[in-house]
Amino acid sequence: MDQVLSSWNEGQPKERIIKFVRNATDQESPNYLSPESRIAVFDNDGTLWSEKPTYFEGFFVLERLEELYRTNPEVQHQVEQNPAFKQLLQKNFTDLHLTQKEVLDLVLLTHTKNTQPEYNARVKKWAETARHPQTHNKFTDMVYQPMLELVRFLDENHFKIFIVTGGGVDFVRRALSETYGIPPEQIIGSSIKYQFIDKSTDNSTLFRKPELSSFNESDGKPENIQLHIGKVPVLAAGNTDGDAEMLKYANDNNRPGSSLQILIVHDDCEREYCYDKHPDSEKVLLQARTSNWIVVSMKNDFREIFPHRLAQRPD
Amino acid sequence: MDQVLSSWNEGQPKERIIKFVRNATDQESPNYLSPESRIAVFDNDGTLWSEKPTYFEGFFVLERLEELYRTNPEVQHQVEQNPAFKQLLQKNFTDLHLTQKEVLDLVLLTHTKNTQPEYNARVKKWAETARHPQTHNKFTDMVYQPMLELVRFLDENHFKIFIVTGGGVDFVRRALSETYGIPPEQIIGSSIKYQFIDKSTDNSTLFRKPELSSFNESDGKPENIQLHIGKVPVLAAGNTDGDAEMLKYANDNNRPGSSLQILIVHDDCEREYCYDKHPDSEKVLLQARTSNWIVVSMKNDFREIFPHRLAQRPD
């Protein structure tokens, strides 16, 4: 038992998680779950890795925008026409306001109009080199050690783990699949449309169209869980209001004790970031408390936050 | 070796398949494939189970339409207004012509407007009881024994097998997942849109909206393979022109011998159905021959067609 979840402090969250997994795998338990029903879903940003000062995918967007601005006259023109895009490129984030449409336009601009292999290579390279502006660690090192241990613990107990992220599905696959040890086919996210490029048998491929297919947030999460998995998860973990639908969906009220919901609360101003007083955070915390979900305080329940003795606090 | 693919006759197809798998799993071979890259995709209708006199899902549609006609005044009205629908309900299939839109309307009418658990239960019941109009076997028994053995052989060699079907994804999951031993999360198909029904933690669920999301045929197959798997398959099997894009996509021309394409040819008029002279069949057969895909003659290469000594020929 000592080896299990060693970066978690002793306390109710750790106890409840271990008890749930022990019961799920104990055929004598009323809360035993068949291996094929052991589906666990995890949000990514703020649940498995950090998301401050903004979603890490935003830094990829910015880096790609800079490159396109230098090399693509069309993008140059598009940026010049938009004060917010110009401000973004100047890295002047104070009072930067982007509408939802502008954010989508930026995502499509920087994530599409190339082939899938080109895009994959670009994300991989970014993930291998890009560093966080405050900690100067690689973004892929800013994953939560206790959550990595939870993923490993579930995997050892024959749970099948899926990431269900609002981030771009192909971005998260290429940036994080190896770090988490979760294969690309178990990563579900927001998606754009693909267009098959038929070169007969001479390496036909896919073109990434500048068109949104699915935004994997809020209602989108349970809907895409059905599309991709076809089962209702028995365990769900998230950290914000956009994860609430997924957590509710995994809540089987007919069989109390046979499902588990985990809410990560960002209350550690010293070792990570604290934003637990944000209205979205407070709303989902209220839901968690009334629904008996496991509420994980990063400050109190995580013995360590990041792996490999990295710098654990922002500048 | 004798145990492997025992329902296949000796010959080039069987030899090539076994050689491919031996190389893929032999670290000394130039065609060795890492376990995580061993992704195999199979079409369903006509590749894993029979599809004559029409796609078996069509019988589910008809059975459901009959029920709705009896119980739902709105559907009754819709059928009365449409001569083709009336003819279908009378099971007068001679000269029955349905437009593409009518087929889609029928599919949406019979597969949606219920919750996901209701739909799942309905398909499961159908699969457990419905019988083929000519052989009188259960539809789920009309699967191809040699293909079941191929799926098992690949699975034993740590390939991850996905069904990539033009059929409804949730239909195939509930009707066939157990028969094939392929879990629902490894079944990709045509899909409708879902709507999350938020009942807080009191068993929130999904409503099946009468709206097409994706038609998983032709170009749709490689596109959905990317969405669901995020990798290019190394093995693909199909039987018609609508599978050609998927087979081409799995054809890695940079590494000959490191991918395999299999085309099933329906040329056995005695034991199954022969429709290999259909223009669609001839077109994809020509592609297969010029691309060195494995061409499987059901007549010559399959020692047995169906499992369990079922009646092997139609009326």
PDB file of C-alpha atoms in Angstrom, chain B residues 109-269:
ATOM      1  CA  LEU B 109     -36.364   7.653 -37.931  1.00  0.00           C
ATOM      2  CA  THR B 110     -35.458   4.225 -36.577  1.00  0.00           C
ATOM      3  CA  HIS B 111     -32.173   4.932 -34.787  1.00  0.00           C
ATOM      4  CA  THR B 112     -32.902   8.158 -32.926  1.00  0.00           C
ATOM      5  CA  LYS B 113     -35.303  10.063 -30.679  1.00  0.00           C
ATOM      6  CA  ASN B 114     -34.583   7.863 -27.704  1.00  0.00           C
ATOM      7  CA  THR B 115     -31.981   7.824 -24.970  1.00  0.00           C
ATOM      8  CA  GLN B 116     -28.716   5.972 -25.476  1.00  0.00           C
ATOM      9  CA  PRO B 117     -29.570   3.255 -22.901  1.00  0.00           C
ATOM     10  CA  GLU B 118     -32.973   2.682 -24.568  1.00  0.00           C
ATOM     11  CA  TYR B 119     -31.349   2.384 -27.972  1.00  0.00           C
ATOM     12  CA  ASN B 120     -28.645   0.045 -26.662  1.00  0.00           C
ATOM     13  CA  ALA B 121     -31.236  -2.277 -25.129  1.00  0.00           C
ATOM     14  CA  ARG B 122     -33.237  -2.336 -28.345  1.00  0.00           C
ATOM     15  CA  VAL B 123     -30.260  -3.276 -30.536  1.00  0.00           C
ATOM     16  CA  LYS B 124     -29.096  -5.900 -28.055  1.00  0.00           C
ATOM     17  CA  LYS B 125     -32.521  -7.545 -28.050  1.00  0.00           C
ATOM     18  CA  TRP B 126     -32.673  -7.472 -31.848  1.00  0.00           C
ATOM     19  CA  ALA B 127     -29.223  -9.046 -32.162  1.00  0.00           C
ATOM     20  CA  GLU B 128     -30.171 -11.803 -29.731  1.00  0.00           C
ATOM     21  CA  THR B 129     -33.331 -12.791 -31.571  1.00  0.00           C
ATOM     22  CA  ALA B 130     -33.530 -11.567 -35.184  1.00  0.00           C
ATOM     23  CA  ARG B 131     -32.946 -14.119 -37.924  1.00  0.00           C
ATOM     24  CA  HIS B 132     -31.827 -13.964 -41.522  1.00  0.00           C
ATOM     25  CA  PRO B 133     -34.791 -14.288 -43.951  1.00  0.00           C
ATOM     26  CA  GLN B 134     -33.027 -16.903 -46.101  1.00  0.00           C
ATOM     27  CA  THR B 135     -30.732 -18.958 -43.879  1.00  0.00           C
ATOM     28  CA  HIS B 136     -32.889 -18.517 -40.769  1.00  0.00           C
ATOM     29  CA  ASN B 137     -29.716 -18.235 -38.750  1.00  0.00           C
ATOM     30  CA  LYS B 138     -29.251 -15.468 -36.262  1.00  0.00           C
ATOM     31  CA  PHE B 139     -27.636 -12.541 -38.040  1.00  0.00           C
ATOM     32  CA  THR B 140     -24.815 -12.558 -35.489  1.00  0.00           C
ATOM     33  CA  ASP B 141     -24.020 -16.140 -36.499  1.00  0.00           C
ATOM     34  CA  MET B 142     -23.491 -15.103 -40.105  1.00  0.00           C
ATOM     35  CA  VAL B 143     -19.985 -13.904 -39.391  1.00  0.00           C
ATOM     36  CA  TYR B 144     -17.050 -15.255 -41.369  1.00  0.00           C
ATOM     37  CA  GLN B 145     -15.124 -17.866 -39.410  1.00  0.00           C
ATOM     38  CA  PRO B 146     -11.832 -17.254 -41.285  1.00  0.00           C
ATOM     39  CA  MET B 147     -12.057 -13.550 -40.484  1.00  0.00           C
ATOM     40  CA  LEU B 148     -12.772 -14.251 -36.809  1.00  0.00           C
ATOM     41  CA  GLU B 149      -9.608 -16.351 -36.827  1.00  0.00           C
ATOM     42  CA  LEU B 150      -7.671 -13.522 -38.468  1.00  0.00           C
ATOM     43  CA  VAL B 151      -8.874 -11.059 -35.827  1.00  0.00           C
ATOM     44  CA  ARG B 152      -7.844 -13.517 -33.092  1.00  0.00           C
ATOM     45  CA  PHE B 153      -4.445 -14.163 -34.717  1.00  0.00           C
ATOM     46  CA  LEU B 154      -3.733 -10.429 -34.904  1.00  0.00           C
ATOM     47  CA  ASP B 155      -4.914  -9.904 -31.343  1.00  0.00           C
ATOM     48  CA  GLU B 156      -2.590 -12.648 -30.103  1.00  0.00           C
ATOM     49  CA  ASN B 157       0.247 -10.828 -31.855  1.00  0.00           C
ATOM     50  CA  HIS B 158      -0.566  -7.569 -30.055  1.00  0.00           C
ATOM     51  CA  PHE B 159      -2.283  -5.818 -32.912  1.00  0.00           C
ATOM     52  CA  LYS B 160      -5.057  -3.478 -31.798  1.00  0.00           C
ATOM     53  CA  ILE B 161      -8.082  -4.156 -33.978  1.00  0.00           C
ATOM     54  CA  PHE B 162     -10.673  -1.566 -34.935  1.00  0.00           C
ATOM     55  CA  ILE B 163     -13.861  -2.027 -36.919  1.00  0.00           C
ATOM     56  CA  VAL B 164     -14.351   0.876 -39.337  1.00  0.00           C
ATOM     57  CA  THR B 165     -17.870   0.464 -40.668  1.00  0.00           C
ATOM     58  CA  GLY B 166     -20.339   2.417 -42.776  1.00  0.00           C
ATOM     59  CA  GLY B 167     -22.976   1.041 -40.385  1.00  0.00           C
ATOM     60  CA  GLY B 168     -24.189   2.938 -37.343  1.00  0.00           C
ATOM     61  CA  VAL B 169     -21.452   2.964 -34.734  1.00  0.00           C
ATOM     62  CA  ASP B 170     -23.754   2.245 -31.801  1.00  0.00           C
ATOM     63  CA  PHE B 171     -25.641  -0.418 -33.733  1.00  0.00           C
ATOM     64  CA  VAL B 172     -22.497  -2.379 -34.536  1.00  0.00           C
ATOM     65  CA  ARG B 173     -21.177  -1.927 -30.991  1.00  0.00           C
ATOM     66  CA  ARG B 174     -24.268  -3.439 -29.397  1.00  0.00           C
ATOM     67  CA  ALA B 175     -24.918  -6.081 -32.040  1.00  0.00           C
ATOM     68  CA  LEU B 176     -21.410  -7.408 -32.609  1.00  0.00           C
ATOM     69  CA  SER B 177     -18.826  -6.322 -30.032  1.00  0.00           C
ATOM     70  CA  GLU B 178     -19.144  -9.571 -28.059  1.00  0.00           C
ATOM     71  CA  THR B 179     -19.273 -11.780 -31.139  1.00  0.00           C
ATOM     72  CA  TYR B 180     -16.015 -10.385 -32.473  1.00  0.00           C
ATOM     73  CA  GLY B 181     -14.361  -9.847 -29.104  1.00  0.00           C
ATOM     74  CA  ILE B 182     -13.681  -6.238 -30.115  1.00  0.00           C
ATOM     75  CA  PRO B 183     -14.593  -3.677 -27.435  1.00  0.00           C
ATOM     76  CA  PRO B 184     -17.038  -0.834 -28.243  1.00  0.00           C
ATOM     77  CA  GLU B 185     -14.258   1.768 -28.002  1.00  0.00           C
ATOM     78  CA  GLN B 186     -12.539   0.039 -30.936  1.00  0.00           C
ATOM     79  CA  ILE B 187     -15.596   0.303 -33.189  1.00  0.00           C
ATOM     80  CA  ILE B 188     -15.844   3.348 -35.476  1.00  0.00           C
ATOM     81  CA  GLY B 189     -18.865   3.960 -37.684  1.00  0.00           C
ATOM     82  CA  SER B 190     -21.424   6.365 -39.037  1.00  0.00           C
ATOM     83  CA  SER B 191     -22.834   8.489 -36.260  1.00  0.00           C
ATOM     84  CA  ILE B 192     -25.705  10.713 -35.277  1.00  0.00           C
ATOM     85  CA  LYS B 193     -25.537  13.674 -32.919  1.00  0.00           C
ATOM     86  CA  TYR B 194     -26.035  13.260 -29.192  1.00  0.00           C
ATOM     87  CA  GLN B 195     -27.524  15.722 -26.731  1.00  0.00           C
ATOM     88  CA  PHE B 196     -26.479  15.580 -23.099  1.00  0.00           C
ATOM     89  CA  ILE B 197     -29.464  15.433 -20.750  1.00  0.00           C
ATOM     90  CA  ASP B 198     -28.366  17.001 -17.497  1.00  0.00           C
ATOM     91  CA  LYS B 199     -30.139  15.448 -14.526  1.00  0.00           C
ATOM     92  CA  SER B 200     -27.357  16.559 -12.221  1.00  0.00           C
ATOM     93  CA  THR B 201     -26.099  13.409 -10.543  1.00  0.00           C
ATOM     94  CA  ASP B 202     -29.391  11.537 -10.919  1.00  0.00           C
ATOM     95  CA  ASN B 203     -28.230   9.460 -13.891  1.00  0.00           C
ATOM     96  CA  SER B 204     -27.661  12.096 -16.519  1.00  0.00           C
ATOM     97  CA  THR B 205     -27.793  10.545 -19.959  1.00  0.00           C
ATOM     98  CA  LEU B 206     -27.698  11.183 -23.701  1.00  0.00           C
ATOM     99  CA  PHE B 207     -30.533  11.744 -26.159  1.00  0.00           C
ATOM    100  CA  ARG B 208     -30.047  10.515 -29.717  1.00  0.00           C
ATOM    101  CA  LYS B 209     -30.877  13.443 -32.009  1.00  0.00           C
ATOM    102  CA  PRO B 210     -32.365  12.790 -35.464  1.00  0.00           C
ATOM    103  CA  GLU B 211     -29.354  14.386 -37.138  1.00  0.00           C
ATOM    104  CA  LEU B 212     -26.454  12.814 -39.002  1.00  0.00           C
ATOM    105  CA  SER B 213     -23.003  13.583 -37.653  1.00  0.00           C
ATOM    106  CA  SER B 214     -20.702  11.559 -39.916  1.00  0.00           C
ATOM    107  CA  PHE B 215     -21.166   9.081 -42.753  1.00  0.00           C
ATOM    108  CA  ASN B 216     -18.285   6.662 -42.368  1.00  0.00           C
ATOM    109  CA  GLU B 217     -17.753   5.509 -45.937  1.00  0.00           C
ATOM    110  CA  SER B 218     -15.094   6.172 -48.610  1.00  0.00           C
ATOM    111  CA  ASP B 219     -13.183   9.371 -47.642  1.00  0.00           C
ATOM    112  CA  GLY B 220     -14.974   9.270 -44.296  1.00  0.00           C
ATOM    113  CA  LYS B 221     -13.083   6.124 -43.266  1.00  0.00           C
ATOM    114  CA  PRO B 222      -9.522   7.520 -43.200  1.00  0.00           C
ATOM    115  CA  GLU B 223     -10.864  10.797 -41.803  1.00  0.00           C
ATOM    116  CA  ASN B 224     -12.589   9.046 -38.903  1.00  0.00           C
ATOM    117  CA  ILE B 225      -9.571   6.796 -38.376  1.00  0.00           C
ATOM    118  CA  GLN B 226      -7.595   9.964 -37.651  1.00  0.00           C
ATOM    119  CA  LEU B 227     -10.311  11.356 -35.393  1.00  0.00           C
ATOM    120  CA  HIS B 228     -10.659   8.156 -33.362  1.00  0.00           C
ATOM    121  CA  ILE B 229      -7.211   6.556 -33.526  1.00  0.00           C
ATOM    122  CA  GLY B 230      -4.755   9.288 -34.496  1.00  0.00           C
ATOM    123  CA  LYS B 231      -2.435   6.813 -36.232  1.00  0.00           C
ATOM    124  CA  VAL B 232      -2.164   5.398 -39.741  1.00  0.00           C
ATOM    125  CA  PRO B 233      -3.147   1.710 -39.699  1.00  0.00           C
ATOM    126  CA  VAL B 234      -0.631  -0.891 -40.880  1.00  0.00           C
ATOM    127  CA  LEU B 235      -3.309  -3.390 -41.889  1.00  0.00           C
ATOM    128  CA  ALA B 236      -6.666  -2.764 -43.528  1.00  0.00           C
ATOM    129  CA  ALA B 237      -9.309  -5.189 -44.773  1.00  0.00           C
ATOM    130  CA  GLY B 238     -12.408  -4.443 -46.822  1.00  0.00           C
ATOM    131  CA  ASN B 239     -14.541  -5.704 -49.653  1.00  0.00           C
ATOM    132  CA  THR B 240     -15.966  -2.839 -51.689  1.00  0.00           C
ATOM    133  CA  ASP B 241     -15.182   0.406 -53.383  1.00  0.00           C
ATOM    134  CA  GLY B 242     -16.242   2.287 -50.225  1.00  0.00           C
ATOM    135  CA  ASP B 243     -13.286   0.664 -48.461  1.00  0.00           C
ATOM    136  CA  ALA B 244     -10.720   1.662 -51.105  1.00  0.00           C
ATOM    137  CA  GLU B 245      -9.731   4.941 -49.431  1.00  0.00           C
ATOM    138  CA  MET B 246      -9.078   3.174 -46.123  1.00  0.00           C
ATOM    139  CA  LEU B 247      -6.953   0.531 -47.822  1.00  0.00           C
ATOM    140  CA  LYS B 248      -4.962   3.130 -49.753  1.00  0.00           C
ATOM    141  CA  TYR B 249      -4.477   5.114 -46.547  1.00  0.00           C
ATOM    142  CA  ALA B 250      -2.957   2.062 -44.828  1.00  0.00           C
ATOM    143  CA  ASN B 251      -0.538   1.581 -47.729  1.00  0.00           C
ATOM    144  CA  ASP B 252       2.858   2.900 -46.662  1.00  0.00           C
ATOM    145  CA  ASN B 253       4.792   3.159 -49.862  1.00  0.00           C
ATOM    146  CA  ASN B 254       7.932   4.340 -48.089  1.00  0.00           C
ATOM    147  CA  ARG B 255       8.237   1.017 -46.333  1.00  0.00           C
ATOM    148  CA  PRO B 256       7.071  -1.783 -48.650  1.00  0.00           C
ATOM    149  CA  GLY B 257       6.303  -4.900 -46.652  1.00  0.00           C
ATOM    150  CA  SER B 258       5.456  -2.954 -43.514  1.00  0.00           C
ATOM    151  CA  SER B 259       1.759  -2.646 -44.284  1.00  0.00           C
ATOM    152  CA  LEU B 260      -0.881  -5.054 -45.559  1.00  0.00           C
ATOM    153  CA  GLN B 261      -4.144  -4.610 -47.422  1.00  0.00           C
ATOM    154  CA  ILE B 262      -6.733  -7.345 -47.747  1.00  0.00           C
ATOM    155  CA  LEU B 263      -9.637  -7.380 -50.188  1.00  0.00           C
ATOM    156  CA  ILE B 264     -12.402  -9.957 -49.693  1.00  0.00           C
ATOM    157  CA  VAL B 265     -13.976 -11.080 -52.978  1.00  0.00           C
ATOM    158  CA  HIS B 266     -17.526 -12.429 -52.869  1.00  0.00           C
ATOM    159  CA  ASP B 267     -17.298 -15.167 -55.480  1.00  0.00           C
ATOM    160  CA  ASP B 268     -18.845 -18.095 -53.644  1.00  0.00           C
ATOM    161  CA  CYS B 269     -22.357 -18.601 -55.046  1.00  0.00           C
TER     162      CYS B 269
END
